[in-house]
Coordinates of C-alpha atoms in Angstrom, one line a residue:
M152 CA 129.5 -52.6 206.4
R153 CA 128.3 -50.2 209.1
S154 CA 131.7 -48.7 209.7
N155 CA 132.1 -48.5 206.0
R156 CA 129.0 -46.3 205.7
L157 CA 130.1 -44.1 208.6
V158 CA 133.4 -43.4 207.0
S159 CA 131.9 -42.6 203.7
L160 CA 129.6 -40.3 205.6
S161 CA 132.4 -38.6 207.6
L162 CA 134.5 -38.2 204.5
L163 CA 131.5 -36.7 202.5
G164 CA 130.8 -34.4 205.4
A165 CA 134.5 -33.2 205.2
I166 CA 134.3 -32.6 201.5
V167 CA 131.2 -30.6 202.0
L168 CA 132.6 -28.7 204.8
G169 CA 135.8 -28.0 203.0
R170 CA 133.8 -26.5 200.0
V171 CA 132.1 -24.3 202.2
V172 CA 134.9 -22.9 203.8
F173 CA 137.0 -22.6 200.8
A174 CA 134.2 -21.0 198.8
G175 CA 133.6 -18.6 201.6
A176 CA 137.3 -17.4 201.6
K177 CA 137.4 -17.1 197.7
E178 CA 134.2 -15.0 197.9
K179 CA 135.7 -12.9 200.7
S180 CA 139.0 -12.5 198.5
A181 CA 136.8 -11.6 195.5
N182 CA 134.9 -9.0 197.3
V183 CA 138.1 -6.9 198.4
G184 CA 136.8 -3.6 197.1
A185 CA 138.0 0.0 196.9
S186 CA 138.0 0.8 200.5
Y187 CA 140.3 -2.0 201.0
F188 CA 143.0 -0.5 198.8
Q189 CA 142.4 2.9 200.1
S190 CA 143.2 1.7 203.5
L191 CA 146.3 0.0 202.1
M192 CA 147.4 3.4 200.3
R193 CA 147.0 5.1 204.0
Q194 CA 148.8 2.7 205.4
Q195 CA 151.6 2.9 203.0
L196 CA 151.8 6.7 203.4
T197 CA 152.0 6.4 207.2
A198 CA 154.7 3.9 206.7
W199 CA 156.5 6.4 204.6
E200 CA 156.1 9.0 207.3
K201 CA 158.8 6.7 209.2
L202 CA 161.4 8.2 206.6
D203 CA 162.9 4.7 206.6
P204 CA 162.1 2.4 203.2
A205 CA 162.2 -0.8 205.6
Q206 CA 158.9 0.5 207.2
A207 CA 157.2 0.3 204.0
A208 CA 158.9 -2.8 202.5
K209 CA 156.0 -5.1 203.6
F210 CA 153.7 -3.5 201.2
Y211 CA 156.0 -3.9 198.1
D212 CA 156.8 -7.0 196.0
Q213 CA 160.6 -7.6 196.4
D214 CA 161.1 -8.8 192.5
A215 CA 164.0 -7.2 190.7
G216 CA 161.8 -6.7 187.8
D217 CA 159.5 -4.5 189.3
V218 CA 159.9 -0.8 188.2
F219 CA 159.1 2.1 190.6
F220 CA 158.9 5.8 189.6
D221 CA 159.8 8.3 192.4
L222 CA 160.4 12.0 192.8
A223 CA 164.0 11.4 191.8
P224 CA 166.0 9.8 189.9
M225 CA 164.2 8.8 186.8
K226 CA 163.3 5.1 187.6
Y227 CA 164.3 2.4 190.2
D228 CA 164.4 -1.3 188.9
G229 CA 163.1 -3.7 191.8
W230 CA 162.8 -3.1 195.3
K231 CA 166.5 -3.4 196.4
D232 CA 167.3 -0.5 193.9
Y233 CA 164.3 1.5 195.5
D234 CA 165.3 1.0 198.9
A235 CA 168.8 2.1 198.6
G236 CA 167.8 5.3 196.3
V237 CA 164.8 6.6 197.9
K238 CA 167.1 6.7 201.5
K239 CA 169.0 9.5 199.6
T240 CA 165.4 11.3 198.5
L241 CA 164.4 11.1 202.3
A242 CA 167.7 12.0 204.0
P243 CA 167.3 15.8 203.8
F244 CA 164.0 15.5 205.9
S245 CA 163.4 15.1 209.9
S246 CA 159.7 14.7 209.2
V247 CA 156.8 14.3 206.7
K248 CA 153.0 13.8 207.2
F249 CA 151.2 12.7 204.1
I250 CA 147.5 13.5 203.5
L251 CA 145.8 11.4 200.7
G252 CA 143.6 13.1 198.5
D253 CA 139.8 12.6 198.2
D254 CA 140.3 11.6 194.8
V255 CA 141.1 8.2 195.0
K256 CA 140.1 5.8 192.0
V257 CA 140.5 2.0 192.2
H258 CA 140.1 -0.2 189.4
R259 CA 140.2 -3.9 189.9
H260 CA 140.7 -6.7 187.2
G261 CA 141.4 -10.4 188.7
A262 CA 144.6 -10.5 190.3
L263 CA 145.4 -7.1 189.5
T264 CA 144.2 -3.5 190.9
W265 CA 145.5 0.1 190.3
A266 CA 144.6 3.0 192.0
T267 CA 145.4 6.8 191.3
A268 CA 145.5 9.7 193.8
T269 CA 146.5 13.2 194.7
W270 CA 148.5 13.8 197.9
T271 CA 149.9 16.7 199.9
A272 CA 152.6 16.6 202.5
D273 CA 153.9 18.8 205.3
A274 CA 157.5 18.2 205.3
V275 CA 160.4 19.6 207.7
T276 CA 164.0 19.4 206.6
K277 CA 166.8 18.7 209.0
A278 CA 167.5 22.5 208.8
G279 CA 164.3 23.5 209.9
E280 CA 162.8 24.6 206.7
K281 CA 159.0 23.8 206.4
Q282 CA 157.8 22.5 202.9
R283 CA 154.1 22.2 201.5
L284 CA 154.3 19.4 199.0
A285 CA 151.7 18.3 196.4
G286 CA 151.6 15.2 194.0
R287 CA 149.9 12.4 192.4
W288 CA 150.3 8.7 192.9
T289 CA 149.4 5.7 191.1
L290 CA 150.1 2.1 192.5
V291 CA 149.6 -1.3 190.7
W292 CA 149.0 -4.1 193.1
E293 CA 149.2 -8.1 192.3
K294 CA 147.7 -10.7 194.1
R295 CA 150.6 -12.7 195.4
G296 CA 149.4 -15.7 197.4
R297 CA 147.3 -14.3 200.1
R298 CA 148.6 -10.6 199.9
W299 CA 148.2 -7.8 197.8
L300 CA 151.7 -6.4 196.9
V301 CA 152.9 -3.3 195.1
V302 CA 154.5 -4.4 191.7
H303 CA 154.6 -0.8 190.4
E304 CA 154.2 2.8 191.7
H305 CA 154.8 6.2 190.2
F306 CA 155.0 8.8 192.9
S307 CA 155.7 12.4 191.6
M308 CA 155.0 15.9 191.7
P309 CA 154.1 18.1 188.8
I310 CA 156.7 20.9 187.6
P311 CA 155.5 24.2 189.0
Q312 CA 153.7 26.3 186.5
T313 CA 155.4 29.8 185.8
A314 CA 153.2 32.7 185.0
P315 CA 152.8 33.9 181.4

């Protein structure tokens, strides 16, 4: 009888402890805020500065149904397509340094988060030409397991304005 009571109390203690631990983890996940996603954006830009999509791949969902818009071409269907295509876009460059704008806006809704920002970049071509670029960036992350992965991205530059 005493051993049954001890087993029951131990089991009850384990259940209570488990609920506390999992509730804390759930609360921590729920409290992921704008600064977390802004940090992810900076990490992504740093990865892209390597001019190798493999360095940025860990931030992106690998599903073939995801759609990514970059500077060119019109769109990429899935990470595999993006990986192959963006290599061509990056090929003329020897270096690039991205600066995330101070206008980052983050919106969270359950397992989805989207953010918008502007960016500038200092780039150098393999021919030695220096370029100053500026553009806009929209990201959509989805919570996949314990990670937030980009499931959609729009990275573009506006068409230069001509004088009237």
